[in-house]
Amino acid sequence: MTLPVDLETDAARLRAIMAEDLAVRGVLDDPAWRAAVEAVPRHRFAPGFYLPGEERDGLGLTVWQPVTAALDPGRWLAAAYSDTTLITQFDGDEPDWEHPAERHGGAPTSSSTLPSLVVRMWADADVREGHTVLEIGTGTGYSTALACERLGSAGVTSVDVDPYRLERAASSLHGCGYAPTLAVADGVYGYWPEAPFDRIVAACSFRAVPPALVAQTRPGGKILLTLSGWLYGYARVLLTVSGDGTAEGCLLGGTVSFMSARTHAAPAFGNPAHWAAELPGEARDARHGPERITAATEEAFHLRFLVQSAVPGAQLATVGDVVHLVDVVSGSAATLTPDCEGGWRVREGGPVRLWESVERVVDVYEAAGRPGSESFTLSVHHGGQHLRHPRVPCLPLPSPEGRPGRSRTASGRTGHSSSQLARE
């Protein structure tokens, strides 16, 4: 995209302001990465995107407003050089940016990640000159461009599962003079033709560490990725790979979230009322209410991640004032209904007592002194993947193929093994 001279001048000025702001905030303390941010024209990677409106619609859905240079060049350029995630796609449907329309609700499936997080990821992965890197999730290509500016295009490989997204990113990258290796590929399997890599950085989230990524990293190399789950609990981890095919690393702090790798996305589970109708009539008092994992706090964000390790097949939905947990793998469900005294009543059914499993994790977390994310270590070994902490029984991650593990439950039925914390 070629802009009038005055807009290109404005873009350069806004780019410098953004870099200075990131530096003042302590995000951009590496001169080489700052130079990359000042050089890469982010607006060329986001010719159109959506921003949320100030008010929701009558159904409570977010109203997403299209922003392009044709519609409002000032707003478009200002947003491109703000520290904001720019949504470029919903529900896998590519917008018609020649005739963009307002959207109501929808699930974002592609975006240009906010610059502070992009730079933070490259820095956290300890990417340096001479490294070969694999980026999973090309998206708009802006992050790829920063890596090319820092390392040179020859050291950068980037893959995306969406062919149209990759085609647009390739056009933007080549238009800016960058020529990394690009491929349409599922990041769960890495990219063997260019392996091994010194660093692998994922801009999407996984339920567990894909084995292919460990296999494609040189001994001593590092993998930075975000772990997530069907309860939408997130944690970032930086793993160091050993020569024997294992990897280990600490969880990182913060409340970062990414869209799921499409093969790890949560399945549809139908109408929560249908699941609730099958539950027994008797209810019990909840020891812990759902706000322990749903509150807008860093602790709840972290605790939700730990909890979903114990119930990896569970999903959460709120209808009115009733909170539903549904597990499509085991056929289990639970509902939490507020009582008149400020507490919650629980009904559970199926081979896995979902909320009882959640409460057990919260109990252990409390007894351990509420340890923060940085005190947990993720171990990826030939027997599985486990979160470890000195004062918490280890928590297994789901199968790296994206399906929860299955085991024999106490009732003799085959269900998913989420009702207890594992000890090794």
Short mmCIF file of C-alpha atoms in Angstrom, two decimals:
data_model
loop_
_atom_site.label_atom_id
_atom_site.label_comp_id
_atom_site.label_asym_id
_atom_site.label_seq_id
_atom_site.Cartn_x
_atom_site.Cartn_y
_atom_site.Cartn_z
CA MET A 1 0.00 0.00 0.00
CA THR A 2 1.44 3.36 -1.10
CA LEU A 3 0.34 6.32 1.00
CA PRO A 4 0.46 10.01 0.20
CA VAL A 5 3.71 11.65 1.31
CA ASP A 6 2.05 13.40 4.26
CA LEU A 7 0.59 10.13 5.59
CA GLU A 8 3.93 8.34 5.19
CA THR A 9 5.52 11.19 7.15
CA ASP A 10 2.82 10.83 9.82
CA ALA A 11 3.43 7.07 9.92
CA ALA A 12 7.16 7.55 10.52
CA ARG A 13 6.45 10.08 13.25
CA LEU A 14 3.90 7.83 14.97
CA ARG A 15 6.29 4.88 14.69
CA ALA A 16 8.98 6.83 16.51
CA ILE A 17 6.50 7.90 19.20
CA MET A 18 5.38 4.28 19.69
CA ALA A 19 8.98 3.08 20.01
CA GLU A 20 9.73 5.79 22.56
CA ASP A 21 6.61 4.89 24.56
CA LEU A 22 7.56 1.21 24.61
CA ALA A 23 11.09 2.12 25.71
CA VAL A 24 9.84 4.36 28.53
CA ARG A 25 7.62 1.52 29.74
CA GLY A 26 10.61 -0.81 29.86
CA VAL A 27 9.34 -3.05 27.06
CA LEU A 28 11.93 -2.00 24.50
CA ASP A 29 15.27 -1.82 26.29
CA ASP A 30 17.26 -3.63 23.58
CA PRO A 31 18.60 -1.10 21.02
CA ALA A 32 18.43 -3.68 18.21
CA TRP A 33 14.75 -4.40 18.79
CA ARG A 34 14.02 -0.68 19.12
CA ALA A 35 15.67 -0.10 15.75
CA ALA A 36 13.45 -2.83 14.29
CA VAL A 37 10.28 -1.25 15.70
CA GLU A 38 11.30 2.14 14.32
CA ALA A 39 12.00 0.63 10.89
CA VAL A 40 9.04 -1.72 10.25
CA PRO A 41 5.91 0.06 8.94
CA ARG A 42 3.13 -1.69 10.85
CA HIS A 43 0.41 0.03 8.83
CA ARG A 44 1.46 -1.91 5.73
CA PHE A 45 0.61 -5.15 7.54
CA ALA A 46 -2.86 -4.00 8.62
CA PRO A 47 -4.70 -2.38 5.68
CA GLY A 48 -7.97 -3.15 7.44
CA PHE A 49 -8.93 -4.23 10.95
CA TYR A 50 -11.70 -4.03 13.53
CA LEU A 51 -11.85 -2.01 16.73
CA PRO A 52 -14.53 -2.47 19.42
CA GLY A 53 -17.22 0.18 19.69
CA GLU A 54 -17.88 1.97 22.97
CA GLU A 55 -21.26 0.29 23.54
CA ARG A 56 -22.63 -3.22 23.06
CA ASP A 57 -25.70 -3.98 20.99
CA GLY A 58 -29.13 -4.92 22.31
CA LEU A 59 -28.06 -8.55 22.76
CA GLY A 60 -24.97 -7.58 24.74
CA LEU A 61 -22.60 -8.38 21.86
CA THR A 62 -19.50 -6.35 21.10
CA VAL A 63 -19.97 -4.07 18.11
CA TRP A 64 -16.83 -4.29 15.96
CA GLN A 65 -16.21 -1.29 13.74
CA PRO A 66 -14.15 -1.66 10.54
CA VAL A 67 -11.19 0.69 10.22
CA THR A 68 -9.38 1.30 6.92
CA ALA A 69 -7.43 4.12 5.30
CA ALA A 70 -10.35 4.79 2.96
CA LEU A 71 -12.90 5.05 5.78
CA ASP A 72 -10.88 7.18 8.21
CA PRO A 73 -7.14 7.56 7.49
CA GLY A 74 -6.42 9.37 10.76
CA ARG A 75 -8.06 6.74 12.96
CA TRP A 76 -6.52 3.92 10.92
CA LEU A 77 -2.97 5.26 11.20
CA ALA A 78 -3.30 6.16 14.88
CA ALA A 79 -4.56 2.65 15.72
CA ALA A 80 -1.81 1.00 13.65
CA TYR A 81 0.80 2.74 15.81
CA SER A 82 -0.92 2.22 19.13
CA ASP A 83 -0.02 -0.61 21.48
CA THR A 84 -3.23 -2.44 20.58
CA THR A 85 -4.15 -5.80 19.10
CA LEU A 86 -5.85 -5.25 15.76
CA ILE A 87 -8.47 -7.91 14.92
CA THR A 88 -8.31 -8.81 11.24
CA GLN A 89 -10.57 -11.86 11.00
CA PHE A 90 -13.57 -13.42 12.78
CA ASP A 91 -14.71 -17.04 12.74
CA GLY A 92 -12.26 -17.86 9.94
CA ASP A 93 -14.12 -15.59 7.49
CA GLU A 94 -11.95 -13.14 5.56
CA PRO A 95 -13.56 -9.67 5.47
CA ASP A 96 -14.12 -7.76 2.23
CA TRP A 97 -12.02 -4.71 3.01
CA GLU A 98 -13.22 -2.98 -0.15
CA HIS A 99 -16.73 -2.98 1.32
CA PRO A 100 -16.23 -3.60 5.06
CA ALA A 101 -19.24 -4.06 7.31
CA GLU A 102 -19.78 -3.64 11.03
CA ARG A 103 -19.83 -6.91 12.97
CA HIS A 104 -21.75 -7.90 16.08
CA GLY A 105 -19.98 -10.48 18.23
CA GLY A 106 -17.94 -13.31 16.76
CA ALA A 107 -14.73 -15.12 17.70
CA PRO A 108 -11.48 -13.48 16.52
CA THR A 109 -9.37 -15.93 14.51
CA SER A 110 -6.54 -13.69 13.29
CA SER A 111 -5.00 -10.44 14.44
CA SER A 112 -1.97 -8.21 14.54
CA THR A 113 -0.74 -8.70 18.09
CA LEU A 114 -0.01 -5.60 20.13
CA PRO A 115 3.60 -4.49 19.52
CA SER A 116 4.66 -4.60 23.18
CA LEU A 117 3.80 -8.30 23.35
CA VAL A 118 5.47 -9.07 20.02
CA VAL A 119 8.72 -7.48 21.15
CA ARG A 120 8.42 -9.04 24.59
CA MET A 121 8.09 -12.51 23.07
CA TRP A 122 11.15 -12.17 20.86
CA ALA A 123 13.09 -10.80 23.84
CA ASP A 124 11.82 -13.46 26.27
CA ALA A 125 12.88 -16.16 23.81
CA ASP A 126 16.40 -14.70 23.97
CA VAL A 127 16.56 -14.34 20.19
CA ARG A 128 19.96 -13.02 19.09
CA GLU A 129 21.95 -12.45 15.91
CA GLY A 130 22.91 -15.69 14.20
CA HIS A 131 19.89 -17.62 15.44
CA THR A 132 17.54 -19.50 13.15
CA VAL A 133 13.94 -19.11 14.32
CA LEU A 134 10.57 -20.67 13.60
CA GLU A 135 7.56 -18.46 14.15
CA ILE A 136 4.22 -20.25 14.46
CA GLY A 137 1.32 -18.04 13.44
CA THR A 138 2.39 -15.56 10.77
CA GLY A 139 -0.85 -13.59 11.02
CA THR A 140 -0.42 -10.22 9.34
CA GLY A 141 3.36 -10.67 9.11
CA TYR A 142 4.27 -7.72 11.35
CA SER A 143 6.02 -9.87 13.95
CA THR A 144 7.80 -11.74 11.14
CA ALA A 145 9.02 -8.43 9.74
CA LEU A 146 10.49 -7.42 13.09
CA ALA A 147 12.40 -10.71 13.24
CA CYS A 148 13.65 -10.23 9.67
CA GLU A 149 14.77 -6.69 10.46
CA ARG A 150 16.72 -7.96 13.47
CA LEU A 151 18.10 -11.28 12.20
CA GLY A 152 17.97 -11.02 8.43
CA SER A 153 15.38 -12.85 6.35
CA ALA A 154 17.54 -15.95 5.83
CA GLY A 155 17.26 -16.92 9.50
CA VAL A 156 13.48 -16.62 9.74
CA THR A 157 10.82 -19.24 8.98
CA SER A 158 7.16 -18.51 9.62
CA VAL A 159 4.13 -20.77 9.16
CA ASP A 160 0.39 -20.22 9.28
CA VAL A 161 -2.48 -22.66 8.84
CA ASP A 162 -4.59 -20.12 6.91
CA PRO A 163 -3.48 -19.90 3.25
CA TYR A 164 -5.23 -16.60 2.58
CA ARG A 165 -3.71 -14.99 5.67
CA LEU A 166 -0.25 -16.22 4.64
CA GLU A 167 -0.69 -14.92 1.11
CA ARG A 168 -1.57 -11.45 2.43
CA ALA A 169 1.34 -11.52 4.88
CA ALA A 170 3.74 -12.62 2.12
CA SER A 171 2.63 -9.71 -0.06
CA SER A 172 3.19 -7.23 2.79
CA LEU A 173 6.56 -8.72 3.73
CA HIS A 174 7.90 -8.78 0.19
CA GLY A 175 6.56 -5.26 -0.40
CA CYS A 176 8.70 -4.10 2.52
CA GLY A 177 11.79 -5.91 1.26
CA TYR A 178 11.70 -8.97 3.54
CA ALA A 179 12.05 -12.53 2.20
CA PRO A 180 11.68 -15.08 5.03
CA THR A 181 10.76 -18.71 4.43
CA LEU A 182 6.95 -18.89 4.54
CA ALA A 183 4.73 -21.96 4.45
CA VAL A 184 1.10 -22.94 4.86
CA ALA A 185 1.41 -25.47 7.67
CA ASP A 186 -0.14 -26.49 10.96
CA GLY A 187 2.15 -25.18 13.69
CA VAL A 188 1.39 -28.21 15.86
CA TYR A 189 3.83 -30.06 13.60
CA GLY A 190 6.41 -27.30 13.27
CA TYR A 191 8.19 -27.20 9.91
CA TRP A 192 10.60 -30.07 9.31
CA PRO A 193 12.10 -28.83 5.98
CA GLU A 194 13.87 -25.93 7.77
CA ALA A 195 14.62 -27.70 11.08
CA PRO A 196 16.49 -27.70 13.37
CA PHE A 197 15.93 -24.27 14.90
CA ASP A 198 17.68 -22.33 17.63
CA ARG A 199 14.41 -20.75 18.74
CA ILE A 200 10.72 -21.52 18.23
CA VAL A 201 8.18 -18.84 19.14
CA ALA A 202 4.43 -19.43 18.89
CA ALA A 203 1.86 -16.68 18.42
CA CYS A 204 -0.99 -19.07 19.14
CA SER A 205 -1.72 -21.24 22.18
CA PHE A 206 -1.56 -25.02 22.66
CA ARG A 207 -3.17 -27.34 25.20
CA ALA A 208 0.19 -29.06 25.62
CA VAL A 209 3.65 -28.78 24.06
CA PRO A 210 3.60 -30.37 20.59
CA PRO A 211 6.30 -33.09 20.45
CA ALA A 212 7.35 -31.98 16.96
CA LEU A 213 8.52 -28.63 18.33
CA VAL A 214 10.82 -30.31 20.84
CA ALA A 215 12.17 -32.61 18.12
CA GLN A 216 12.87 -29.67 15.79
CA THR A 217 14.81 -27.60 18.34
CA ARG A 218 18.57 -27.92 18.63
CA PRO A 219 19.91 -29.16 21.99
CA GLY A 220 20.22 -26.08 24.15
CA GLY A 221 17.68 -24.25 22.00
CA LYS A 222 14.54 -22.68 23.42
CA ILE A 223 10.80 -22.81 22.79
CA LEU A 224 8.51 -19.99 23.86
CA LEU A 225 4.82 -20.75 23.72
CA THR A 226 1.52 -20.13 25.43
CA LEU A 227 -0.35 -23.01 27.01
CA SER A 228 -4.12 -22.79 27.16
CA GLY A 229 -7.15 -25.01 27.53
CA TRP A 230 -10.86 -25.29 27.10
CA LEU A 231 -11.46 -23.23 30.26
CA TYR A 232 -9.38 -20.47 28.64
CA GLY A 233 -6.75 -20.46 31.32
CA TYR A 234 -3.38 -19.38 29.95
CA ALA A 235 0.29 -19.53 30.91
CA ARG A 236 3.46 -18.77 29.00
CA VAL A 237 6.44 -21.07 29.29
CA LEU A 238 10.06 -20.85 28.11
CA LEU A 239 11.48 -24.34 27.60
CA THR A 240 15.10 -25.35 27.09
CA VAL A 241 15.51 -28.51 25.03
CA SER A 242 17.98 -31.22 26.03
CA GLY A 243 19.85 -33.59 23.78
CA ASP A 244 17.72 -36.55 24.89
CA GLY A 245 14.50 -35.11 23.45
CA THR A 246 13.16 -33.74 26.73
CA ALA A 247 12.57 -30.11 27.70
CA GLU A 248 12.03 -28.13 30.86
CA GLY A 249 11.35 -24.55 31.83
CA CYS A 250 9.54 -22.19 34.17
CA LEU A 251 6.20 -20.55 33.61
CA LEU A 252 6.49 -16.82 32.98
CA GLY A 253 4.52 -14.13 34.75
CA GLY A 254 1.78 -11.94 33.33
CA THR A 255 -1.68 -12.43 31.88
CA VAL A 256 -1.03 -13.06 28.20
CA SER A 257 -3.60 -14.87 26.06
CA PHE A 258 -3.51 -16.06 22.45
CA MET A 259 -5.99 -17.65 20.08
CA SER A 260 -5.83 -21.44 20.16
CA ALA A 261 -4.13 -23.46 17.48
CA ARG A 262 -7.11 -24.58 15.43
CA THR A 263 -6.53 -28.28 16.07
CA HIS A 264 -6.49 -27.55 19.82
CA ALA A 265 -9.61 -25.36 19.87
CA ALA A 266 -12.52 -26.26 22.15
CA PRO A 267 -15.29 -28.35 20.55
CA ALA A 268 -18.91 -27.23 20.45
CA PHE A 269 -20.94 -28.78 23.27
CA GLY A 270 -24.52 -27.81 22.50
CA ASN A 271 -27.08 -26.27 24.82
CA PRO A 272 -26.00 -26.07 28.50
CA ALA A 273 -29.63 -26.54 29.53
CA HIS A 274 -29.65 -29.98 27.92
CA TRP A 275 -26.68 -31.02 30.03
CA ALA A 276 -28.18 -29.52 33.19
CA ALA A 277 -31.43 -31.43 32.64
CA GLU A 278 -29.56 -34.72 33.03
CA LEU A 279 -28.07 -33.83 36.42
CA PRO A 280 -29.41 -35.27 39.67
CA GLY A 281 -31.79 -33.05 41.63
CA GLU A 282 -29.84 -32.98 44.90
CA ALA A 283 -27.33 -30.16 45.38
CA ARG A 284 -24.55 -29.43 47.85
CA ASP A 285 -22.89 -26.28 49.13
CA ALA A 286 -19.81 -25.27 47.12
CA ARG A 287 -16.58 -24.85 49.08
CA HIS A 288 -15.38 -22.39 46.44
CA GLY A 289 -17.48 -20.27 44.12
CA PRO A 290 -16.81 -19.81 40.38
CA GLU A 291 -15.44 -16.31 40.97
CA ARG A 292 -12.21 -17.96 42.17
CA ILE A 293 -11.41 -18.71 38.53
CA THR A 294 -13.50 -16.14 36.67
CA ALA A 295 -12.66 -12.89 38.49
CA ALA A 296 -10.74 -10.26 36.52
CA THR A 297 -7.59 -10.66 38.62
CA GLU A 298 -4.13 -12.03 37.88
CA GLU A 299 -4.56 -14.67 40.59
CA ALA A 300 -7.83 -15.94 39.09
CA PHE A 301 -6.20 -15.97 35.65
CA HIS A 302 -3.37 -18.14 37.00
CA LEU A 303 -5.66 -20.37 39.06
CA ARG A 304 -7.90 -21.05 36.07
CA PHE A 305 -4.87 -22.41 34.23
CA LEU A 306 -4.02 -24.75 37.11
CA VAL A 307 -7.63 -25.86 37.46
CA GLN A 308 -8.03 -26.82 33.82
CA SER A 309 -5.06 -29.17 34.17
CA ALA A 310 -7.28 -31.21 36.49
CA VAL A 311 -10.39 -30.99 34.28
CA PRO A 312 -8.92 -30.68 30.75
CA GLY A 313 -12.15 -31.67 29.01
CA ALA A 314 -14.31 -29.09 30.81
CA GLN A 315 -15.76 -25.93 29.32
CA LEU A 316 -17.51 -23.13 31.15
CA ALA A 317 -20.62 -21.17 30.17
CA THR A 318 -22.77 -18.74 32.14
CA VAL A 319 -26.47 -18.47 31.37
CA GLY A 320 -28.20 -15.84 33.47
CA ASP A 321 -26.84 -16.37 36.96
CA VAL A 322 -26.15 -20.11 36.51
CA VAL A 323 -22.61 -21.29 35.77
CA HIS A 324 -22.32 -24.51 33.74
CA LEU A 325 -19.33 -26.83 33.37
CA VAL A 326 -19.58 -29.29 30.49
CA ASP A 327 -17.12 -32.07 29.60
CA VAL A 328 -17.76 -33.50 26.14
CA VAL A 329 -15.03 -36.12 26.59
CA SER A 330 -16.40 -37.92 29.64
CA GLY A 331 -20.04 -36.80 29.41
CA SER A 332 -19.83 -35.10 32.81
CA ALA A 333 -21.45 -31.81 33.79
CA ALA A 334 -21.95 -29.52 36.77
CA THR A 335 -24.00 -26.41 37.51
CA LEU A 336 -23.43 -23.74 40.13
CA THR A 337 -26.41 -21.66 41.22
CA PRO A 338 -26.14 -18.73 43.66
CA ASP A 339 -28.10 -19.08 46.91
CA CYS A 340 -29.77 -16.34 48.91
CA GLU A 341 -26.87 -16.13 51.37
CA GLY A 342 -24.14 -15.23 48.88
CA GLY A 343 -22.86 -18.78 48.42
CA TRP A 344 -23.25 -21.33 45.65
CA ARG A 345 -25.07 -24.66 45.29
CA VAL A 346 -23.59 -27.37 43.09
CA ARG A 347 -25.18 -30.22 41.15
CA GLU A 348 -22.85 -32.71 39.43
CA GLY A 349 -23.26 -35.77 37.28
CA GLY A 350 -21.25 -38.15 35.12
CA PRO A 351 -18.10 -40.18 35.76
CA VAL A 352 -16.06 -37.07 36.70
CA ARG A 353 -17.19 -34.73 39.47
CA LEU A 354 -16.06 -31.58 37.71
CA TRP A 355 -16.52 -28.94 40.39
CA GLU A 356 -15.24 -31.27 43.09
CA SER A 357 -12.07 -31.61 41.01
CA VAL A 358 -11.84 -27.83 40.69
CA GLU A 359 -12.28 -27.40 44.45
CA ARG A 360 -9.56 -29.93 45.14
CA VAL A 361 -7.06 -27.91 43.09
CA VAL A 362 -8.11 -24.68 44.83
CA ASP A 363 -7.68 -26.37 48.22
CA VAL A 364 -4.16 -27.52 47.33
CA TYR A 365 -3.33 -24.07 45.93
CA GLU A 366 -4.48 -22.42 49.17
CA ALA A 367 -2.57 -24.90 51.34
CA ALA A 368 0.60 -24.23 49.32
CA GLY A 369 0.38 -20.50 50.06
CA ARG A 370 -1.06 -19.41 46.70
CA PRO A 371 2.17 -19.85 44.69
CA GLY A 372 2.60 -17.62 41.63
CA SER A 373 3.09 -18.83 38.09
CA GLU A 374 6.87 -18.25 38.10
CA SER A 375 7.28 -20.85 40.84
CA PHE A 376 5.94 -23.65 38.60
CA THR A 377 8.12 -25.70 36.25
CA LEU A 378 6.89 -27.53 33.17
CA SER A 379 8.66 -30.81 32.46
CA VAL A 380 8.26 -32.40 29.02
CA HIS A 381 9.56 -35.94 29.14
CA HIS A 382 8.96 -39.27 27.45
CA GLY A 383 6.28 -40.20 30.01
CA GLY A 384 4.18 -37.08 29.46
CA GLN A 385 4.08 -33.43 30.43
CA HIS A 386 3.70 -32.24 34.02
CA LEU A 387 3.55 -29.00 35.95
CA ARG A 388 5.71 -29.26 39.06
CA HIS A 389 5.95 -27.25 42.24
CA PRO A 390 7.68 -28.06 45.55
CA ARG A 391 4.44 -27.75 47.53
CA VAL A 392 1.85 -28.88 44.96
CA PRO A 393 1.24 -32.41 43.62
CA CYS A 394 2.21 -32.43 39.95
CA LEU A 395 -0.49 -31.64 37.42
CA PRO A 396 -0.54 -33.50 34.08
CA LEU A 397 -1.21 -31.63 30.85
CA PRO A 398 -3.59 -33.11 28.27
CA SER A 399 -2.38 -35.32 25.47
CA PRO A 400 -0.19 -33.21 23.14
CA GLU A 401 -2.40 -34.34 20.26
CA GLY A 402 -5.11 -32.18 21.81
CA ARG A 403 -7.26 -34.90 23.39
CA PRO A 404 -7.48 -35.37 27.16
CA GLY A 405 -6.01 -38.58 28.46
CA ARG A 406 -8.41 -41.40 29.36
CA SER A 407 -8.24 -43.82 32.26
CA ARG A 408 -10.37 -46.20 34.27
CA THR A 409 -12.40 -44.33 36.88
CA ALA A 410 -13.42 -45.64 40.27
CA SER A 411 -16.85 -46.57 38.93
CA GLY A 412 -15.28 -48.85 36.35
CA ARG A 413 -16.32 -46.72 33.40
CA THR A 414 -13.78 -45.31 30.98
CA GLY A 415 -13.51 -41.58 31.54
CA HIS A 416 -10.91 -38.89 31.44
CA SER A 417 -8.45 -38.88 34.29
CA SER A 418 -9.11 -35.47 35.79
CA SER A 419 -10.55 -36.22 39.21
CA GLN A 420 -7.27 -36.27 41.09
CA LEU A 421 -3.89 -34.65 41.21
CA ALA A 422 -1.10 -36.94 40.10
CA ARG A 423 1.93 -37.67 42.20
CA GLU A 424 5.20 -39.01 40.80
#
